[in-house]
mmCIF file of C-alpha atoms in Angstrom:
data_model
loop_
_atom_site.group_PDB
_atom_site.id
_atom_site.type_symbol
_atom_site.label_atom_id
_atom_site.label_comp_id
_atom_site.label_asym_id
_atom_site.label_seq_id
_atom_site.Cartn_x
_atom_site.Cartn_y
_atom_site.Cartn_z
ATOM 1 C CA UNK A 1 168.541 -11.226 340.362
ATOM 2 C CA UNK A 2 170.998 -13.033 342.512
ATOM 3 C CA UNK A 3 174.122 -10.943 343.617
ATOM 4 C CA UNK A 4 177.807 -12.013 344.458
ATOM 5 C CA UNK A 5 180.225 -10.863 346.032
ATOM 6 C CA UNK A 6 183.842 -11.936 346.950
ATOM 7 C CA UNK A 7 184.240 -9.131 349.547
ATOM 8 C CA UNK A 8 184.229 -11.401 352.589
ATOM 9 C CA UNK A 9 185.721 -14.394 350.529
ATOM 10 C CA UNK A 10 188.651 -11.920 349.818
ATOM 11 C CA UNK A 11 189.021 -10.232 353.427
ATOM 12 C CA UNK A 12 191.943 -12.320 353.981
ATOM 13 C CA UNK A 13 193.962 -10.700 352.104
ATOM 14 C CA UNK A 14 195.613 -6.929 352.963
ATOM 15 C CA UNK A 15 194.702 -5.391 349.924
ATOM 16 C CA UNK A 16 190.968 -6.596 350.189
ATOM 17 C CA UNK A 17 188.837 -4.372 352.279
ATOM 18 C CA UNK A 18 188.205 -1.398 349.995
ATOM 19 C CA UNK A 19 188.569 -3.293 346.296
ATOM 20 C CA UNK A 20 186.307 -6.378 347.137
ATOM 21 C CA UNK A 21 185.006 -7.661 343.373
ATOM 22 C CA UNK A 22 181.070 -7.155 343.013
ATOM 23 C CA UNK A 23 179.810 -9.660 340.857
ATOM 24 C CA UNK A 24 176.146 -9.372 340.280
ATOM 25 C CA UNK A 25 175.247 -10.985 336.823
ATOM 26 C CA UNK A 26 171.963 -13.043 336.452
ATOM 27 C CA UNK A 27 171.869 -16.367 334.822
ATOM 28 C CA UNK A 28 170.867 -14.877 331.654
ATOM 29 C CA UNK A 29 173.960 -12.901 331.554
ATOM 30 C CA UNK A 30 176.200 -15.122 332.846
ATOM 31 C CA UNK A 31 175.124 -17.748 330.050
ATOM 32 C CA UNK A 32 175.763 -15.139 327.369
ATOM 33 C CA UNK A 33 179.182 -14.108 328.442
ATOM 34 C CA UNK A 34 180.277 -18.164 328.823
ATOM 35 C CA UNK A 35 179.201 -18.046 324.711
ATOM 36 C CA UNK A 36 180.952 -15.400 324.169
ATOM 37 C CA UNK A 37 184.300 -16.606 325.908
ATOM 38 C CA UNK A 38 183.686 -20.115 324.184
ATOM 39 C CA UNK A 39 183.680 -18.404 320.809
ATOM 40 C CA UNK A 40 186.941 -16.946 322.080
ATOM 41 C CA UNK A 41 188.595 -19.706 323.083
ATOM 42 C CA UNK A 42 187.916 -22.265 320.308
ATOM 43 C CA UNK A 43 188.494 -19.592 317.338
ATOM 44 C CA UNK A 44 191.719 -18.356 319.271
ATOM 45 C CA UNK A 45 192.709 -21.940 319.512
ATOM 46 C CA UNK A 46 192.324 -22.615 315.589
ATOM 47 C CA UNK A 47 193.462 -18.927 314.484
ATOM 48 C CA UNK A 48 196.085 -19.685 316.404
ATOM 49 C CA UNK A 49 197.096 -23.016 315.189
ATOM 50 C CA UNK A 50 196.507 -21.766 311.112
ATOM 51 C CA UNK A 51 198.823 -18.368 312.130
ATOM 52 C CA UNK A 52 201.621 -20.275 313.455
ATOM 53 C CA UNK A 53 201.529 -22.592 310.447
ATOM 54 C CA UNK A 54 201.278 -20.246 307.666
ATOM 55 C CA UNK A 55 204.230 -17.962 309.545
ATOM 56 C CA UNK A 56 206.315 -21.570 309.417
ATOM 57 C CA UNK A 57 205.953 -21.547 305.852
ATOM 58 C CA UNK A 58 205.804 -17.981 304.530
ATOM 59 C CA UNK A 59 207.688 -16.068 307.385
ATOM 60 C CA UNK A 60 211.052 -15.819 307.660
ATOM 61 C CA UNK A 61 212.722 -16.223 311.608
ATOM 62 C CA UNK A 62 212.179 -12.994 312.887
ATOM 63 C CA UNK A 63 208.418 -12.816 311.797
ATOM 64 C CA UNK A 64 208.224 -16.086 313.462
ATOM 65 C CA UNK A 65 209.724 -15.149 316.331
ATOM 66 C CA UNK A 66 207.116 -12.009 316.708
ATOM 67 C CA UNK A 67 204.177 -14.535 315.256
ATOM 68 C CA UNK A 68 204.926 -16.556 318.370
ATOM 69 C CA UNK A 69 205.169 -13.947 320.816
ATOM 70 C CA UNK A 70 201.712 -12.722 319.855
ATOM 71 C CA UNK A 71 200.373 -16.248 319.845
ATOM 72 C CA UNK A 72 201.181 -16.604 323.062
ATOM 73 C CA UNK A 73 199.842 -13.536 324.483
ATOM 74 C CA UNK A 74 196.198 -13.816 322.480
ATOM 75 C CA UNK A 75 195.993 -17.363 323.935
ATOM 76 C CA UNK A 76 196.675 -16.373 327.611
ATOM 77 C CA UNK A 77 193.997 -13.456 327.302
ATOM 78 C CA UNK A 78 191.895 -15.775 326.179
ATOM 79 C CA UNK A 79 192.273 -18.889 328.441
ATOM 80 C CA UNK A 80 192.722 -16.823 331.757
ATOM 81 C CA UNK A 81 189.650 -14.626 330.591
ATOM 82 C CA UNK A 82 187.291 -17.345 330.046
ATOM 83 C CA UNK A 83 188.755 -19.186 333.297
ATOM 84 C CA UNK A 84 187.939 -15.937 335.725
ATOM 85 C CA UNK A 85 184.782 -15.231 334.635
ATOM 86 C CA UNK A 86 183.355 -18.336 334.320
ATOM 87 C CA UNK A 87 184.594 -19.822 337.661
ATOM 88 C CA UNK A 88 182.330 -19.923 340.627
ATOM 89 C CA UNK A 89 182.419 -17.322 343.228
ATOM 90 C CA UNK A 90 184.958 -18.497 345.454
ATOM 91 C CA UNK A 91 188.783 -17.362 346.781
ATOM 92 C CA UNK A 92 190.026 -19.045 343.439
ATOM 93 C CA UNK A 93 188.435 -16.320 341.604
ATOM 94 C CA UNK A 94 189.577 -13.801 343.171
ATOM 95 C CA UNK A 95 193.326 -15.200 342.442
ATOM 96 C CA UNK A 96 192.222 -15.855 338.787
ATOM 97 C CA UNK A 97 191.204 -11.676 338.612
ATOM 98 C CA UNK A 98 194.926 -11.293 339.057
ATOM 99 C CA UNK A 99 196.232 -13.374 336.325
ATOM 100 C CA UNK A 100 193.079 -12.339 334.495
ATOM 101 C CA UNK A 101 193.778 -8.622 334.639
ATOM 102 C CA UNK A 102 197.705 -9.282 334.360
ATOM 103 C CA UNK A 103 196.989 -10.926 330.724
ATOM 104 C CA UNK A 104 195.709 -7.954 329.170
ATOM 105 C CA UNK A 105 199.326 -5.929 329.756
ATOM 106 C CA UNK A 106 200.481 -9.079 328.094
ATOM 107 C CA UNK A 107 198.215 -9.096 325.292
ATOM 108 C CA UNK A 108 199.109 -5.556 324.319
ATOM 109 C CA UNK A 109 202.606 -6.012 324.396
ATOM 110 C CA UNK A 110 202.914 -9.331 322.144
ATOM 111 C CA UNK A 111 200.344 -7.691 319.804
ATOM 112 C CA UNK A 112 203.275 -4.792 319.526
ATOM 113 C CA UNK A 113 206.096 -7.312 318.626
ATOM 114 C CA UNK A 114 205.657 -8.290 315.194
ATOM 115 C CA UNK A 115 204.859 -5.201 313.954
ATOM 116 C CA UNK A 116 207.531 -3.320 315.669
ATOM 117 C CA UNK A 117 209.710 -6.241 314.374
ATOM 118 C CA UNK A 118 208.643 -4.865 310.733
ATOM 119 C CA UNK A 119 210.307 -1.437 311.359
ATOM 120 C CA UNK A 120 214.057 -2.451 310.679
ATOM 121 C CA UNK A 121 216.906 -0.334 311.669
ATOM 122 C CA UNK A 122 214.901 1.790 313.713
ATOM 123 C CA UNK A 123 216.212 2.371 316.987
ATOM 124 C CA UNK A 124 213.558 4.462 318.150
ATOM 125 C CA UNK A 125 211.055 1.123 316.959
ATOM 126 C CA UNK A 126 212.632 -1.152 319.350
ATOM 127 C CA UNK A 127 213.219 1.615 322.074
ATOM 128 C CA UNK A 128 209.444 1.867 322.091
ATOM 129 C CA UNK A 129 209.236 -2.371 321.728
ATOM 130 C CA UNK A 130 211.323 -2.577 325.106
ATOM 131 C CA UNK A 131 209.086 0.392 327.168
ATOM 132 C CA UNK A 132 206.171 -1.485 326.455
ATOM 133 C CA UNK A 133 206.715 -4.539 327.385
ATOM 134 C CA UNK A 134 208.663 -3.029 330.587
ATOM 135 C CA UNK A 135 205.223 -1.384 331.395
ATOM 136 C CA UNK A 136 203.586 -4.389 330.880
ATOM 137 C CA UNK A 137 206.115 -6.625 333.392
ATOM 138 C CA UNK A 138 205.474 -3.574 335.864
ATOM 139 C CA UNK A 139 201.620 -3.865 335.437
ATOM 140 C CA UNK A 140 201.806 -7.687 335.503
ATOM 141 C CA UNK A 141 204.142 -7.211 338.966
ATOM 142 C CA UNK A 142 201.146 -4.799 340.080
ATOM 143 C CA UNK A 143 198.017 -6.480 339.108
ATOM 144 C CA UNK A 144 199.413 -10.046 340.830
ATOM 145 C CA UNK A 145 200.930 -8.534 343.737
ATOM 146 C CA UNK A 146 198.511 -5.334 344.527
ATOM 147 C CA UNK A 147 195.440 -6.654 343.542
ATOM 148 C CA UNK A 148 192.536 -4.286 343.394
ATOM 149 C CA UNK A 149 194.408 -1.115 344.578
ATOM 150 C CA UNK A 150 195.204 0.366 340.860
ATOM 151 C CA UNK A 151 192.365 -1.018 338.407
ATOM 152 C CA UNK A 152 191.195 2.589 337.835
ATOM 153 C CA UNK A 153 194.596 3.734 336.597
ATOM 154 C CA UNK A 154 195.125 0.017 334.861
ATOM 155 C CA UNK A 155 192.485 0.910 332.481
ATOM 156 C CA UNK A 156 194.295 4.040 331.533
ATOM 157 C CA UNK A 157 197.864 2.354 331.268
ATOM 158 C CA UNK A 158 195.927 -0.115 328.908
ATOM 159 C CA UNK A 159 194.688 2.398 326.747
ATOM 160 C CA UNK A 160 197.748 4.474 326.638
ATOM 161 C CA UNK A 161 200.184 1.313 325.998
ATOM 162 C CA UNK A 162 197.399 0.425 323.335
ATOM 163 C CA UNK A 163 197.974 3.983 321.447
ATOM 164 C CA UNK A 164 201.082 4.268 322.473
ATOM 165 C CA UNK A 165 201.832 3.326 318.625
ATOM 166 C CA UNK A 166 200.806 6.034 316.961
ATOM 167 C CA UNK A 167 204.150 7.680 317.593
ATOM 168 C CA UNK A 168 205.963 5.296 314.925
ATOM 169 C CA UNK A 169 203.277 6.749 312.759
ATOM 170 C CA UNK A 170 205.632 7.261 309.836
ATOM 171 C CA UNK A 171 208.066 3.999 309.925
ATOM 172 C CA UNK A 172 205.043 1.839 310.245
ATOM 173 C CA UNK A 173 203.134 3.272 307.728
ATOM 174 C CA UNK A 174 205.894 2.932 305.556
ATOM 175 C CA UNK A 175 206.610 -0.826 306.998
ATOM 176 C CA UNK A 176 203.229 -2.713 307.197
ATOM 177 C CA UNK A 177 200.800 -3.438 304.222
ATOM 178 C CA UNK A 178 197.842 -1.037 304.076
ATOM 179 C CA UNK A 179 195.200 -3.862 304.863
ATOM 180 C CA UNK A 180 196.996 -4.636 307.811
ATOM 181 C CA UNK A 181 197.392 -0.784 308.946
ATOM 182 C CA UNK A 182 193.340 -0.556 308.599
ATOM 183 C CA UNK A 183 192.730 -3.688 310.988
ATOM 184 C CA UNK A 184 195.127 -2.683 313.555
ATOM 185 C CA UNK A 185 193.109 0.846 313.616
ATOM 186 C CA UNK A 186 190.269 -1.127 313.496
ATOM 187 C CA UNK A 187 190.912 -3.286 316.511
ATOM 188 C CA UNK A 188 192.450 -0.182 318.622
ATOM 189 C CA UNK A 189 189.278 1.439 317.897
ATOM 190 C CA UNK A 190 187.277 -1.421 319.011
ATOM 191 C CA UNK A 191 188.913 -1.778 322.192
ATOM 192 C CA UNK A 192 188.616 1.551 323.058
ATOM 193 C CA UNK A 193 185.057 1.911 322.366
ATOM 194 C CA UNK A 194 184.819 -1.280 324.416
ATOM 195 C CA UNK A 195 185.846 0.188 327.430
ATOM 196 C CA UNK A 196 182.566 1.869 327.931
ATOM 197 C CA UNK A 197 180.757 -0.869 328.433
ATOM 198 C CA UNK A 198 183.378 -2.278 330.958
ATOM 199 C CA UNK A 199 182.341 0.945 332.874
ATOM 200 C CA UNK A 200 178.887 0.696 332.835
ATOM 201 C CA UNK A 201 177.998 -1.475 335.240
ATOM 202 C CA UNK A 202 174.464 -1.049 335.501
ATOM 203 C CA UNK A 203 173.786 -1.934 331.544
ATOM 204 C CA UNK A 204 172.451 -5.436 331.871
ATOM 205 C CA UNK A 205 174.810 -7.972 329.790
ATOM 206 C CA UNK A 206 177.391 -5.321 330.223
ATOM 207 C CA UNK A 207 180.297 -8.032 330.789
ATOM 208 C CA UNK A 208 179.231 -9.870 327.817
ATOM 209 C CA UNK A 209 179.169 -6.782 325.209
ATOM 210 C CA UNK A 210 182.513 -5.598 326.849
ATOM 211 C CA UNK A 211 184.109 -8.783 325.954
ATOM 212 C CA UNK A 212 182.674 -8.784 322.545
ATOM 213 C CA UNK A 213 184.438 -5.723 321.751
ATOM 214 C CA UNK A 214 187.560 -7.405 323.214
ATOM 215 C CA UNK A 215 186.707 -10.134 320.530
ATOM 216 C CA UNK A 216 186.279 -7.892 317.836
ATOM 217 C CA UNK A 217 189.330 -5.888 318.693
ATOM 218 C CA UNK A 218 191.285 -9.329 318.933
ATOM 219 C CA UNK A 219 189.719 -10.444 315.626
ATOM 220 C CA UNK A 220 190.817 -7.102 313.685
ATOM 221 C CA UNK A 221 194.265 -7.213 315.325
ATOM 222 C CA UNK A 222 195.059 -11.201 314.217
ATOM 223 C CA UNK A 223 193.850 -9.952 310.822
ATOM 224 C CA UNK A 224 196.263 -7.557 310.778
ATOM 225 C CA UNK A 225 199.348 -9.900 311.794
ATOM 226 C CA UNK A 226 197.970 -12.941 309.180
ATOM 227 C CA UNK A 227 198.442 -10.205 306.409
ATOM 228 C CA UNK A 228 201.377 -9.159 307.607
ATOM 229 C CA UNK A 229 202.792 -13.210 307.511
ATOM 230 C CA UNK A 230 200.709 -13.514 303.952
ATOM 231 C CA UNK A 231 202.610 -10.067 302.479
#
């Protein structure tokens, strides 16, 4: 099995020495993750595409609004996903981890806006709306400007942005169809699970399972936001 690493690629920079990236996937495995991001990509691109037009002529302008803000963040996760792991070991991978890593705090937050959008005349809704994506510009800020120091913690900010939700139990319940309810669940569920696998680094296709959960989780959360457009 041939093994990678960027350490010495990514001495130059000051953060490098103790948070080089080990990348040691075989052929096999790096094959099966490019599927998997390929999937990604080209369903994102066409879920994308049908959500935006369905949400131009069933939504009204502030579903749109949050439609488009969640667009964009799904298609960045995607893109920049598919783009760092499937780009040769080299310094311009190591700059791709940061926009790679940055994407998910992204994704989290623009999944957030158009069902916080939902709960109306709730200021407690869009209190929670504005700390998120604050936490995610802060984690962006980190993840491109610190790279490697906090990826430990990251995953825990991820998570805890991710459930984060729960606290508008109540208002959302009472704001968001029950199909859609059961797919966002769904999706935090599979993310979560997910993030076992990105720990377990010595489970061979390990990358490639952790970002099938990702799809999955993705899949379950665009669900939720076409039903809420459809409703």
């Amino acid at each position: 099995m041939p093994v990678f690493t960027l350490k010495q690629l990514a001495s130059h920079s000051v953060h490098a020495a103790a948070d080089a990236i080990g990348w040691n996937y075989d052929r096999a495995e790096l094959i099966a993750d490019g599927i998997v991001h390929a999937i990604g990509v080209l369903a994102g691109i066409i879920a994308a595409t049908v959500l935006v037009v369905l949400a131009a002529v069933y939504a009204d302008a502030t579903d749109i609004f949050g439609v488009s803000i969640y667009v964009a963040g799904l298609l960045s996760m995607l893109v920049l996903s598919a783009t760092y792991n499937l780009w040769p070991v080299s310094p311009v991978k190591w700059l791709l981890r940061r926009f790679d890593h940055s994407a998910i705090y992204l994704l989290i937050a623009a999944t957030y806006t158009p069902f916080i959008l939902e709960v109306k005349d709730s200021v407690f809704a869009l209190t929670l709306l504005v700390c998120v994506w604050c936490v995610a510009i802060v984690g962006i800020v980190l993840k491109l400007g610190y790279p490697g120091r906090f990826d430990r913690v990251a995953v825990g900010i991820y998570l805890a942005m991710g459930w984060s939700g729960v606290m508008l139990y109540g208002p959302v319940v009472r704001a968001l169809p029950s199909l859609a309810l059961g797919f966002i669940l769904a999706g935090g569920l599979l993310y979560s699970f997910g993030v076992i696998f990105h720990a377990w680094r010595r489970l061979r296709f390990q990358n490639a399972i952790w970002h099938g959960f990702v799809l999955a989780g993705a899949a379950c959360h665009y669900t939720a936001v076409l039903d809420l457009v459809l409703s």
